Coordinates of C-alpha atoms in Angstrom, one line a residue:
Chain X
M6 CA 68.2 124.2 116.3
S7 CA 65.5 125.8 116.4
T8 CA 63.6 124.0 114.0
H9 CA 63.6 120.8 116.7
A10 CA 62.4 122.8 119.7
P11 CA 58.8 122.2 119.1
A12 CA 59.9 119.3 118.9
S13 CA 61.2 118.0 122.8
T14 CA 57.7 119.8 124.1
A15 CA 55.1 118.0 122.1
R16 CA 53.2 115.2 124.1
P17 CA 54.0 111.8 124.2
E18 CA 52.5 109.9 121.8
P19 CA 48.7 108.4 123.9
V20 CA 48.8 105.6 121.4
L21 CA 51.7 102.9 120.6
A22 CA 51.5 101.0 117.1
P23 CA 53.5 105.2 115.1
R24 CA 56.2 105.3 118.1
H25 CA 57.0 101.1 116.7
S26 CA 56.3 101.6 113.4
R27 CA 58.9 104.8 113.5
R28 CA 61.4 103.0 115.7
R29 CA 61.4 99.8 113.0
A30 CA 62.8 102.8 110.5
T31 CA 65.2 104.0 112.4
R32 CA 66.8 100.1 113.4
A33 CA 66.3 100.4 109.5
V34 CA 68.8 102.6 109.0
Q35 CA 70.8 101.9 110.8
L36 CA 71.5 98.9 109.4
G37 CA 71.3 100.4 105.8
V38 CA 74.4 102.3 107.6
L39 CA 76.3 99.6 109.2
L40 CA 75.7 97.4 106.2
L41 CA 77.3 100.3 103.7
G42 CA 79.7 101.0 106.4
A43 CA 81.3 97.7 106.2
L44 CA 81.2 96.7 102.5
A45 CA 83.4 100.5 101.6
F46 CA 86.1 98.6 104.8
L47 CA 85.7 95.0 103.3
F48 CA 85.8 95.3 100.0
P49 CA 89.1 96.4 99.7
F50 CA 90.7 92.9 101.4
Y51 CA 88.3 91.5 98.5
Y52 CA 89.8 92.7 96.0
M53 CA 93.3 91.7 97.8
V54 CA 92.8 88.0 97.7
V55 CA 90.9 87.9 94.7
G56 CA 93.8 89.7 92.6
S57 CA 96.3 87.8 94.4
L58 CA 94.6 84.2 92.9
R59 CA 93.8 85.8 89.2
K60 CA 96.5 84.2 86.7
V61 CA 96.4 88.6 84.8
T62 CA 95.2 90.6 87.7
A63 CA 94.3 94.1 85.7
G64 CA 93.0 97.2 87.4
D65 CA 89.0 96.7 84.5
L66 CA 85.9 95.9 86.1
S67 CA 86.1 92.7 85.5
S68 CA 88.7 91.7 87.8
A69 CA 86.6 91.5 91.2
A70 CA 85.3 88.5 90.5
P71 CA 87.0 85.7 90.8
S72 CA 87.9 83.4 87.2
G73 CA 90.9 81.8 86.2
L74 CA 92.4 81.3 89.8
T75 CA 96.2 80.6 90.3
G76 CA 98.4 80.2 93.3
G77 CA 101.4 81.8 90.8
N78 CA 101.2 85.2 92.2
Y79 CA 102.0 83.6 95.6
S80 CA 105.3 81.8 94.2
A81 CA 106.7 84.6 91.9
I82 CA 106.5 87.7 95.6
D83 CA 108.3 84.5 96.7
G84 CA 110.3 84.3 94.6
A85 CA 110.9 88.2 93.8
L86 CA 111.9 89.0 97.7
S87 CA 111.9 85.2 99.2
L88 CA 109.2 85.8 101.0
G89 CA 110.5 82.9 103.7
R90 CA 113.1 84.4 105.0
S91 CA 110.9 87.9 105.3
L92 CA 108.3 86.3 107.4
V93 CA 111.8 84.9 109.2
N94 CA 113.1 88.2 109.9
S95 CA 109.5 89.5 110.5
G96 CA 108.8 87.1 113.1
I97 CA 112.3 87.7 114.4
M98 CA 111.4 90.9 115.3
T99 CA 107.7 90.2 116.2
V100 CA 108.5 88.1 118.9
G101 CA 111.1 90.0 120.0
V102 CA 110.0 92.9 121.1
L103 CA 107.1 91.1 122.5
L104 CA 109.2 89.5 124.9
C105 CA 110.7 92.5 126.0
T106 CA 108.3 94.1 126.2
L107 CA 106.9 91.2 128.2
V108 CA 109.8 90.3 130.3
L109 CA 110.6 93.0 131.2
G110 CA 107.0 95.3 131.0
V111 CA 105.2 92.8 133.5
L112 CA 108.3 93.4 136.4
A113 CA 107.7 97.4 135.9
G114 CA 104.2 97.5 136.1
Y115 CA 103.9 95.1 139.2
A116 CA 106.7 97.2 140.4
L117 CA 104.5 100.4 139.9
A118 CA 101.0 98.7 141.2
R119 CA 102.3 96.7 144.2
L120 CA 106.0 97.7 145.5
E121 CA 106.6 100.5 147.0
F122 CA 110.2 101.9 146.6
R123 CA 111.5 105.7 146.4
G124 CA 110.9 107.1 143.6
R125 CA 107.9 105.5 142.1
S126 CA 105.4 108.7 141.2
G127 CA 108.1 109.8 139.8
A128 CA 108.9 106.5 137.5
F129 CA 105.1 106.7 136.8
S130 CA 106.0 109.7 135.9
V131 CA 108.3 109.2 133.6
L132 CA 105.5 106.7 131.7
L133 CA 102.9 109.0 131.0
L134 CA 105.7 111.2 129.7
V135 CA 106.9 109.1 127.4
Q136 CA 103.7 108.6 125.6
T137 CA 103.1 112.2 124.8
I138 CA 106.4 112.0 123.1
P139 CA 105.9 110.8 119.2
F140 CA 108.2 108.8 117.8
Q141 CA 109.2 110.3 114.6
L142 CA 110.7 112.9 116.0
L143 CA 113.2 110.1 117.9
T144 CA 113.9 107.7 114.6
L145 CA 117.1 110.9 112.8
P146 CA 119.0 110.7 116.4
L147 CA 118.3 107.1 116.8
Y148 CA 118.6 106.5 113.1
V149 CA 122.7 107.8 113.4
L150 CA 122.8 106.1 117.2
V151 CA 121.4 103.2 116.1
V152 CA 123.1 102.4 112.7
R153 CA 126.1 104.9 113.0
D154 CA 127.6 104.8 116.7
Y155 CA 126.7 101.5 117.9
G156 CA 127.1 99.8 113.7
L157 CA 123.3 98.8 114.3
G158 CA 122.3 99.0 110.9
D159 CA 121.4 95.0 109.2
N160 CA 121.0 93.9 112.7
Y161 CA 117.9 92.5 114.8
A162 CA 118.7 94.3 117.9
G163 CA 118.9 97.6 116.7
M164 CA 115.8 96.4 114.6
I165 CA 114.5 96.0 118.0
L166 CA 115.5 97.8 120.0
P167 CA 113.1 101.2 119.7
F168 CA 109.8 99.1 120.1
A169 CA 111.6 97.2 122.6
I170 CA 109.8 97.4 126.2
N171 CA 105.6 99.1 125.1
S172 CA 104.5 101.7 127.3
T173 CA 100.9 101.3 126.8
A174 CA 101.4 98.0 127.9
V175 CA 103.1 98.8 131.2
F176 CA 100.8 101.3 132.1
L177 CA 98.0 97.8 130.3
F178 CA 100.0 95.8 132.8
R179 CA 100.7 98.8 135.5
Q180 CA 96.5 99.0 136.1
F181 CA 95.5 95.0 135.6
F182 CA 97.6 95.1 138.7
L183 CA 96.0 97.8 140.3
Q184 CA 92.9 96.1 140.6
M185 CA 93.7 92.8 142.0
P186 CA 93.2 92.8 146.2
A187 CA 96.0 93.9 147.9
S188 CA 95.1 90.9 150.8
L189 CA 96.5 88.7 147.8
F190 CA 99.7 89.6 147.7
E191 CA 99.7 91.2 152.1
A192 CA 99.0 87.4 153.3
A193 CA 101.6 85.7 150.7
R194 CA 104.0 88.4 151.8
I195 CA 103.5 86.8 155.5
D196 CA 103.7 83.7 154.4
G197 CA 107.7 84.7 153.3
A198 CA 106.8 84.4 149.8
S199 CA 109.5 86.2 147.5
E200 CA 108.7 89.3 145.8
L201 CA 109.5 87.1 142.2
R202 CA 107.6 84.0 143.3
I203 CA 104.4 86.5 144.4
L204 CA 104.5 87.7 140.2
W205 CA 104.8 84.6 139.4
K206 CA 102.5 82.4 141.2
I207 CA 100.5 84.6 142.2
A208 CA 99.8 88.1 139.9
I209 CA 100.7 86.7 136.5
P210 CA 97.5 83.7 136.6
M211 CA 95.1 86.0 137.6
A212 CA 96.6 88.4 135.0
R213 CA 96.1 87.2 131.9
P214 CA 93.5 88.1 130.1
A215 CA 95.9 92.0 130.8
L216 CA 98.4 90.4 129.2
L217 CA 96.9 88.7 125.9
T218 CA 96.1 92.2 125.5
G219 CA 98.9 93.5 126.4
A220 CA 100.4 90.6 123.1
L221 CA 97.9 91.9 120.8
L222 CA 98.8 95.1 120.9
T223 CA 102.5 94.8 120.6
F224 CA 102.1 92.1 118.3
I225 CA 100.5 94.7 115.4
G226 CA 103.3 97.3 115.9
P227 CA 106.0 95.7 115.2
W228 CA 104.4 93.3 112.3
N229 CA 103.1 96.6 110.9
E230 CA 105.6 98.8 111.2
F231 CA 107.6 100.6 107.9
L232 CA 109.1 103.3 108.8
W233 CA 111.7 101.6 111.4
P234 CA 113.1 98.5 109.2
F235 CA 113.0 100.8 106.9
L236 CA 115.9 103.1 108.0
V237 CA 117.6 100.2 109.4
T238 CA 117.5 97.3 106.9
K239 CA 120.1 98.3 103.3
N240 CA 120.5 94.4 103.1
A241 CA 117.9 92.7 100.9
D242 CA 118.6 89.5 103.8
M243 CA 117.8 91.5 106.8
Q244 CA 114.0 93.3 105.5
P245 CA 110.3 92.1 107.2
L246 CA 108.3 91.6 105.0
A247 CA 106.0 94.8 105.2
V248 CA 110.0 97.0 104.6
S249 CA 110.9 93.8 101.0
L250 CA 107.1 94.7 99.9
A251 CA 107.7 97.8 100.2
G252 CA 110.8 97.9 97.6
F253 CA 108.9 96.0 95.5
L254 CA 105.7 98.3 95.2
S255 CA 107.8 101.7 95.2
N256 CA 110.5 100.1 92.0
L257 CA 108.2 98.3 90.5
Q258 CA 107.8 95.3 89.6
G259 CA 109.4 93.9 86.2
T260 CA 111.3 91.3 87.3
V261 CA 107.5 89.4 87.6
S262 CA 104.6 89.0 84.5
N263 CA 101.8 89.7 86.3
P264 CA 103.4 92.5 89.4
T265 CA 99.7 93.6 90.6
G266 CA 98.9 90.2 90.9
A267 CA 101.8 89.5 92.7
L268 CA 102.4 92.1 95.0
M269 CA 98.0 92.0 96.1
A270 CA 99.5 88.2 97.3
G271 CA 102.3 89.5 98.9
A272 CA 100.4 91.4 100.7
C273 CA 98.1 89.6 102.2
V274 CA 100.8 87.2 103.4
L275 CA 102.0 90.3 105.4
A276 CA 97.9 90.9 105.9
A277 CA 97.0 87.4 107.0
P278 CA 99.4 87.1 110.5
A279 CA 97.2 89.9 111.8
V280 CA 94.9 89.5 111.0
V281 CA 93.7 85.8 111.9
L282 CA 95.1 86.2 115.4
F283 CA 93.0 89.3 114.9
L284 CA 89.2 87.0 114.5
I285 CA 90.5 85.0 116.8
F286 CA 91.1 87.3 120.1
Q287 CA 88.3 89.9 119.0
R288 CA 87.5 90.2 122.8
H289 CA 90.2 91.2 124.0
F290 CA 91.1 93.1 120.4
T291 CA 87.8 96.0 121.6
H292 CA 87.6 96.4 124.8
T293 CA 90.6 96.8 126.8
N294 CA 92.3 98.7 125.1
I295 CA 90.4 100.8 124.0
D296 CA 89.2 101.7 127.6
S297 CA 93.5 102.0 128.9
G298 CA 94.0 103.9 126.1
I299 CA 91.2 106.3 126.8
K300 CA 91.8 106.7 130.6
G301 CA 96.2 107.3 129.1
Chain M
M7 CA 95.4 113.6 137.4
T8 CA 94.2 110.8 139.6
L9 CA 96.7 107.9 139.1
T10 CA 99.4 107.2 142.1
Q11 CA 96.7 106.5 144.6
R12 CA 98.3 104.2 146.6
P13 CA 98.0 100.2 147.2
A14 CA 95.5 99.6 150.4
Q15 CA 98.0 98.4 152.8
V16 CA 96.7 95.3 155.4
L17 CA 97.6 96.9 159.1
T18 CA 99.0 93.4 160.5
A19 CA 102.5 93.0 163.2
R20 CA 104.1 96.4 162.6
G21 CA 107.5 95.3 162.9
T22 CA 107.4 92.7 159.9
A23 CA 105.6 95.2 157.5
S24 CA 108.6 97.1 157.6
R25 CA 110.9 94.6 157.3
H26 CA 109.1 93.7 154.1
R27 CA 107.9 97.0 152.6
R28 CA 112.3 97.8 153.5
R29 CA 113.4 94.8 151.5
R30 CA 109.6 95.7 148.7
S31 CA 111.6 98.7 148.2
G32 CA 114.6 97.3 147.2
I33 CA 113.4 95.2 144.8
G34 CA 110.8 97.3 143.1
A35 CA 113.0 99.8 142.6
L36 CA 115.5 96.7 140.5
F37 CA 111.9 96.2 138.8
V38 CA 111.4 99.0 137.5
T39 CA 115.2 100.2 135.9
P40 CA 115.1 97.8 133.2
Y41 CA 112.4 100.3 131.5
L42 CA 113.7 103.5 133.5
L43 CA 117.0 102.5 131.3
Y44 CA 115.0 101.7 128.2
V45 CA 113.2 105.5 128.4
L46 CA 116.6 106.6 128.8
A47 CA 118.0 105.1 126.0
V48 CA 115.3 105.4 123.9
F49 CA 114.0 108.0 124.5
A50 CA 115.5 110.8 126.6
I51 CA 118.9 110.6 125.2
P52 CA 117.7 111.3 121.3
L53 CA 115.5 113.7 122.5
G54 CA 117.9 115.3 123.8
Y55 CA 121.2 114.7 120.4
T56 CA 117.6 116.1 118.5
I57 CA 118.2 119.3 119.9
W58 CA 122.0 118.9 120.4
I59 CA 122.4 118.4 116.1
S60 CA 119.6 121.1 115.7
F61 CA 121.5 123.6 116.7
H62 CA 125.3 122.4 114.9
R63 CA 125.8 121.6 111.5
F64 CA 126.7 118.2 111.5
Y65 CA 127.0 115.5 109.0
F66 CA 126.8 111.7 108.7
T67 CA 130.6 109.7 109.4
A68 CA 131.7 106.6 109.3
P69 CA 131.4 104.5 112.7
G70 CA 134.1 105.3 114.7
A71 CA 135.4 109.0 112.5
H72 CA 135.1 112.2 113.8
A73 CA 134.1 114.9 112.0
P74 CA 134.1 118.4 113.7
S75 CA 130.4 119.3 114.9
P76 CA 130.3 123.4 115.1
W77 CA 128.1 125.3 116.4
V78 CA 126.0 127.4 114.9
G79 CA 122.6 128.7 116.5
F80 CA 119.8 128.9 114.8
A81 CA 121.4 128.2 111.8
N82 CA 119.5 125.4 110.9
Y83 CA 116.3 126.7 112.1
R84 CA 116.5 129.8 109.8
D85 CA 117.1 127.7 107.0
V86 CA 114.0 125.0 108.1
L87 CA 111.3 128.5 108.3
T88 CA 112.5 130.0 105.0
D89 CA 112.3 126.3 102.8
P90 CA 109.3 126.7 100.7
V91 CA 109.0 122.5 100.9
V92 CA 109.3 122.5 104.1
G93 CA 106.0 125.3 104.2
K94 CA 104.0 123.6 101.4
S95 CA 104.8 120.3 103.7
F96 CA 103.3 122.3 107.0
L97 CA 99.9 123.2 104.5
N98 CA 99.4 119.7 103.0
I99 CA 99.3 118.4 106.6
G100 CA 97.0 121.4 107.0
I101 CA 94.6 119.8 104.4
F102 CA 94.4 116.8 106.2
L103 CA 93.3 117.7 109.4
V104 CA 91.0 119.4 107.2
I105 CA 89.9 116.9 105.3
N106 CA 90.1 114.0 107.9
V107 CA 89.1 115.5 111.5
P108 CA 85.8 116.4 110.1
L109 CA 85.8 113.4 108.4
T110 CA 86.7 110.6 111.0
V111 CA 84.5 112.8 113.5
V112 CA 80.9 112.1 111.4
L113 CA 81.6 109.1 110.3
A114 CA 83.3 107.3 113.7
L115 CA 80.3 109.1 115.8
V116 CA 77.8 108.3 113.0
L117 CA 78.6 104.1 113.5
A118 CA 80.0 104.2 117.0
T119 CA 75.9 105.0 117.1
A120 CA 73.9 102.7 114.9
L121 CA 76.7 99.7 116.4
N122 CA 75.6 100.9 120.2
A123 CA 71.7 100.6 119.3
K124 CA 70.9 96.2 119.6
M125 CA 70.9 95.2 116.5
P126 CA 72.2 91.8 114.9
F127 CA 74.8 90.8 113.8
R128 CA 77.0 93.7 116.0
S129 CA 80.2 91.7 116.6
F130 CA 80.5 91.0 112.1
F131 CA 80.0 94.9 111.9
R132 CA 82.3 95.9 114.7
A133 CA 84.9 93.5 113.6
A134 CA 84.9 94.9 109.3
Y135 CA 86.0 98.3 111.1
Y136 CA 88.3 97.3 113.1
L137 CA 89.8 94.9 110.6
P138 CA 91.6 98.3 108.4
Y139 CA 92.9 99.2 111.9
I140 CA 94.9 96.6 112.4
T141 CA 96.3 95.5 109.1
A142 CA 99.4 96.7 107.9
S143 CA 99.2 100.2 105.0
V144 CA 102.6 98.5 103.4
A145 CA 99.3 95.8 102.3
L146 CA 96.7 98.2 102.4
V147 CA 98.7 101.1 101.2
A148 CA 99.1 98.2 97.3
V149 CA 95.6 97.8 96.9
W150 CA 93.8 101.8 97.7
Q151 CA 97.0 102.3 94.3
F152 CA 95.9 99.2 92.3
L153 CA 92.0 100.8 92.9
F154 CA 92.9 104.7 92.9
G155 CA 95.8 104.3 89.9
S156 CA 95.5 105.5 86.7
D157 CA 93.8 101.8 85.0
G158 CA 92.6 101.0 88.4
L159 CA 89.2 99.6 88.5
V160 CA 87.6 102.9 90.6
N161 CA 88.8 105.3 87.3
H162 CA 87.7 102.1 85.3
A163 CA 83.4 102.7 87.1
L164 CA 83.9 106.3 86.5
G165 CA 84.3 105.9 82.7
G166 CA 85.2 109.8 81.0
L167 CA 84.0 110.9 84.5
A168 CA 88.0 109.9 86.1
P169 CA 89.9 112.7 87.0
D170 CA 93.2 113.7 85.0
P171 CA 95.9 113.8 85.5
S172 CA 94.6 110.4 87.8
W173 CA 94.4 110.5 91.9
L174 CA 97.6 109.3 92.8
V175 CA 99.4 111.7 91.0
N176 CA 97.0 115.5 90.4
T177 CA 98.5 117.4 92.1
H178 CA 95.4 119.0 93.9
L179 CA 94.4 115.5 95.0
A180 CA 97.0 114.3 96.0
M181 CA 97.1 114.9 99.2
P182 CA 92.8 114.1 99.7
M183 CA 94.0 110.8 99.0
I184 CA 96.1 110.2 101.5
A185 CA 93.6 111.8 104.2
L186 CA 91.2 109.2 102.3
F187 CA 93.3 107.3 102.8
V188 CA 94.3 107.5 107.0
T189 CA 90.7 108.2 107.2
W190 CA 89.6 105.1 106.7
K191 CA 92.2 102.8 107.6
Q192 CA 91.8 105.0 111.3
L193 CA 87.8 104.6 111.4
G194 CA 87.5 102.2 113.1
F195 CA 90.0 103.0 115.7
F196 CA 87.8 105.7 116.8
V197 CA 84.6 103.3 116.3
M198 CA 86.0 101.6 119.7
L199 CA 86.9 104.9 121.6
Y200 CA 82.8 106.3 120.5
L201 CA 82.0 103.2 122.0
A202 CA 83.4 103.0 125.0
A203 CA 82.4 106.5 126.1
L204 CA 78.4 106.3 124.5
Q205 CA 78.2 103.3 128.1
N206 CA 79.4 106.8 130.5
V207 CA 76.2 108.6 128.6
G208 CA 73.5 108.1 130.9
N209 CA 70.2 105.7 129.2
D210 CA 68.6 107.2 131.4
L211 CA 68.1 110.8 129.3
Y212 CA 67.3 109.3 126.4
E213 CA 64.6 107.5 127.9
A214 CA 63.2 110.9 129.0
A215 CA 63.8 112.5 125.3
S216 CA 61.8 109.9 123.8
V217 CA 58.3 110.7 126.2
D218 CA 59.3 114.2 125.2
G219 CA 59.0 112.3 122.2
A220 CA 62.1 114.1 120.4
G221 CA 63.6 111.8 117.4
A222 CA 66.0 110.0 116.4
V223 CA 67.5 112.9 115.3
R224 CA 67.0 115.2 118.3
K225 CA 68.4 112.9 120.6
F226 CA 71.9 112.4 118.4
W227 CA 72.6 116.4 118.9
S228 CA 71.0 117.2 121.9
I229 CA 72.7 114.1 124.0
T230 CA 74.8 111.7 121.9
V231 CA 77.0 114.6 121.0
P232 CA 78.0 116.7 124.3
G233 CA 78.1 113.7 126.1
V234 CA 80.7 112.5 123.3
R235 CA 82.8 115.4 123.6
P236 CA 86.0 114.3 126.3
A237 CA 86.0 111.5 123.0
T238 CA 85.7 114.4 120.9
T239 CA 88.6 115.7 121.6
L240 CA 91.0 112.9 121.4
V241 CA 90.3 111.9 117.8
T242 CA 91.4 114.9 116.9
V243 CA 94.4 115.7 119.0
Y244 CA 95.4 111.8 117.8
A245 CA 94.6 113.3 113.9
I246 CA 97.2 115.6 114.2
V247 CA 99.3 113.7 116.4
T248 CA 98.8 111.2 113.6
G249 CA 99.1 113.7 110.6
A250 CA 102.6 115.4 111.9
N251 CA 103.2 111.8 111.7
L252 CA 102.8 110.5 108.3
F253 CA 105.4 109.3 106.4
S254 CA 104.8 105.6 104.8
E255 CA 101.7 106.9 103.1
P256 CA 103.1 110.3 101.2
Y257 CA 106.2 108.2 100.6
L258 CA 104.4 104.4 99.1
L259 CA 101.0 106.0 98.3
T260 CA 102.2 109.1 95.9
G261 CA 105.2 108.3 95.2
G262 CA 108.0 110.3 97.8
G263 CA 105.7 113.6 98.1
G264 CA 103.1 113.2 95.3
P265 CA 104.2 115.3 91.6
D266 CA 105.1 119.9 92.6
N267 CA 105.4 117.8 96.2
S268 CA 102.0 118.4 96.4
S269 CA 102.0 114.9 99.3
T270 CA 105.3 116.0 100.7
S271 CA 104.5 115.7 105.0
P272 CA 107.4 117.0 106.9
V273 CA 108.4 113.4 108.4
L274 CA 108.9 112.2 104.8
L275 CA 110.5 116.0 104.5
M276 CA 112.7 115.0 107.2
Y277 CA 114.2 111.5 105.5
Q278 CA 114.6 113.1 102.1
K279 CA 116.7 115.8 103.7
G280 CA 117.7 114.0 106.9
I281 CA 118.8 110.3 105.6
E282 CA 119.3 110.3 101.3
Q283 CA 120.6 114.0 101.0
G284 CA 122.6 113.9 104.2
H285 CA 121.6 117.3 106.6
P286 CA 120.3 115.8 109.4
D287 CA 120.8 119.3 110.8
F288 CA 118.8 120.6 109.3
A289 CA 116.1 117.9 109.7
A290 CA 117.0 117.7 113.6
A291 CA 115.5 121.7 113.4
L292 CA 112.5 120.6 111.5
G293 CA 111.4 118.1 114.4
V294 CA 112.5 120.7 117.0
V295 CA 109.9 122.6 115.1
L296 CA 106.9 120.2 114.4
V297 CA 106.5 118.9 117.5
V298 CA 106.6 122.7 119.2
L299 CA 103.7 122.6 117.0
V300 CA 101.9 119.4 117.3
L301 CA 102.1 119.9 121.1
A302 CA 100.6 123.8 121.1
I303 CA 98.0 122.5 118.2
S304 CA 97.5 119.4 120.1
L305 CA 97.3 122.9 123.7
I306 CA 95.1 124.9 121.9
T307 CA 92.3 121.9 120.7
R308 CA 92.3 120.7 124.8
K309 CA 91.2 124.4 126.0
L310 CA 89.1 125.2 123.1
T311 CA 87.5 122.0 123.8
E312 CA 87.4 121.7 127.4
R313 CA 85.8 125.4 127.4
G314 CA 82.9 123.8 125.3
N315 CA 82.3 122.2 128.3

């Protein structure tokens, strides 16, 4: 620190030219750092795609370049774990979670923001508390309850249950409903509209960005989730793709001729929906989601 | 917390307003009931249940069948606290945090500062950093195994310098590899977090520093770093929670906990003891110990960084 001290007391540069060149140098360093970082972040994705398309997928240096391309790995992984079935399972789990979060979460978020009722602040405290409980602590008792007591092992309801209402999404919805002008709601009430109608006709159309963010935020959770569906599904026909691919990864892989290529193909299929959605809705992913994370 | 602000009320004809309010009160409770029932079923009851299990001898039974679960006091906790593998798993989390936290804070802050300047291809960079965060762990673990396996690209590139045994099956390297993987996967989230925090650091501070002739490094240390301290607290707490939740990475990346339990995590141990080996009472006690530790460390971290403010 002390070595920098003289710099701050130095007089401002009388001539502009050196400062300009210094600023340009800073800019170049920044761009260099960012490029290096981006390379480190994107290379594994590139390697995954190229590896999934090669006839022979080995770890040597030549395998980083695309050559001898084939779609054979995709049909190999499909044969090994019936890709379509796994995708359907992932899809049902994800859509189930999305529907529950959107319907029940919007109702709760609206009530917490716009309706007065006894116990509202208590309900809100519950919401904040839930966000601090680490889910992993609950996996064991949930497993006992859901699989042993309720008999929901290898069942979509059992897969969906622990994620059915995303509390972060409820919080996000509440914040958005809270930002809307109160006069709008009062006017509609005086006109005699029911709360459900106000929610449907006024609040939801205005909250569309929040709903989209909430849906995107919720989507990647169940789609990428591994531990819970891994515990709940033993029957291969019920496993979502993340679970069946992990099974392929750890009980390698003797059934196919190019196992690494097949694994990369499966990884591409698992990654693609989240990545594509992210690229389409990038703006929504990066903003509201983080801000609410800080406030939460 | 100032989060329980009341909605502004428009004063209209008193009678209708109070009638409306009464009606709304019932509807509000109705709207929020499914959510509260859900929290009860998926959080409160399991939380109570796990504490109950941790004080009893508990066996898995077939659905419908009942085995006695006698009260055993702190016996499960004694087993947990004297088990050497439990100690090892907490030590592993310690290694994870020592690598993950400083690396995350430094890299995320440097990248966010660079991104915060007006830059060509800014949205491209943002997307690149965020990509691993939104991608499934299982997919990324598969690629890392391909990169860092004994016959992987990294070892081919290093030639004779490659470690032996290789990265993921090496007692000394397994846990650091997991820490690196998680740092890489989560970094984008923290870059975004720091970017949001940087918006709150006043531009006039930087301008004043420029007038005084401060260089980029000096500005970074004296303005940026203290300015984003709340975000740094959040990063640290979040990293601790992530460390406490580690499961898929040690399970998949290092084949079920690494050689000689060198990358076993507490949650992985909960799975192995509780479900694979049929001792859910041990696992429940371990879970309670884990959460108490996490809460304590988070609290201390928060206290320390807030005092620094």
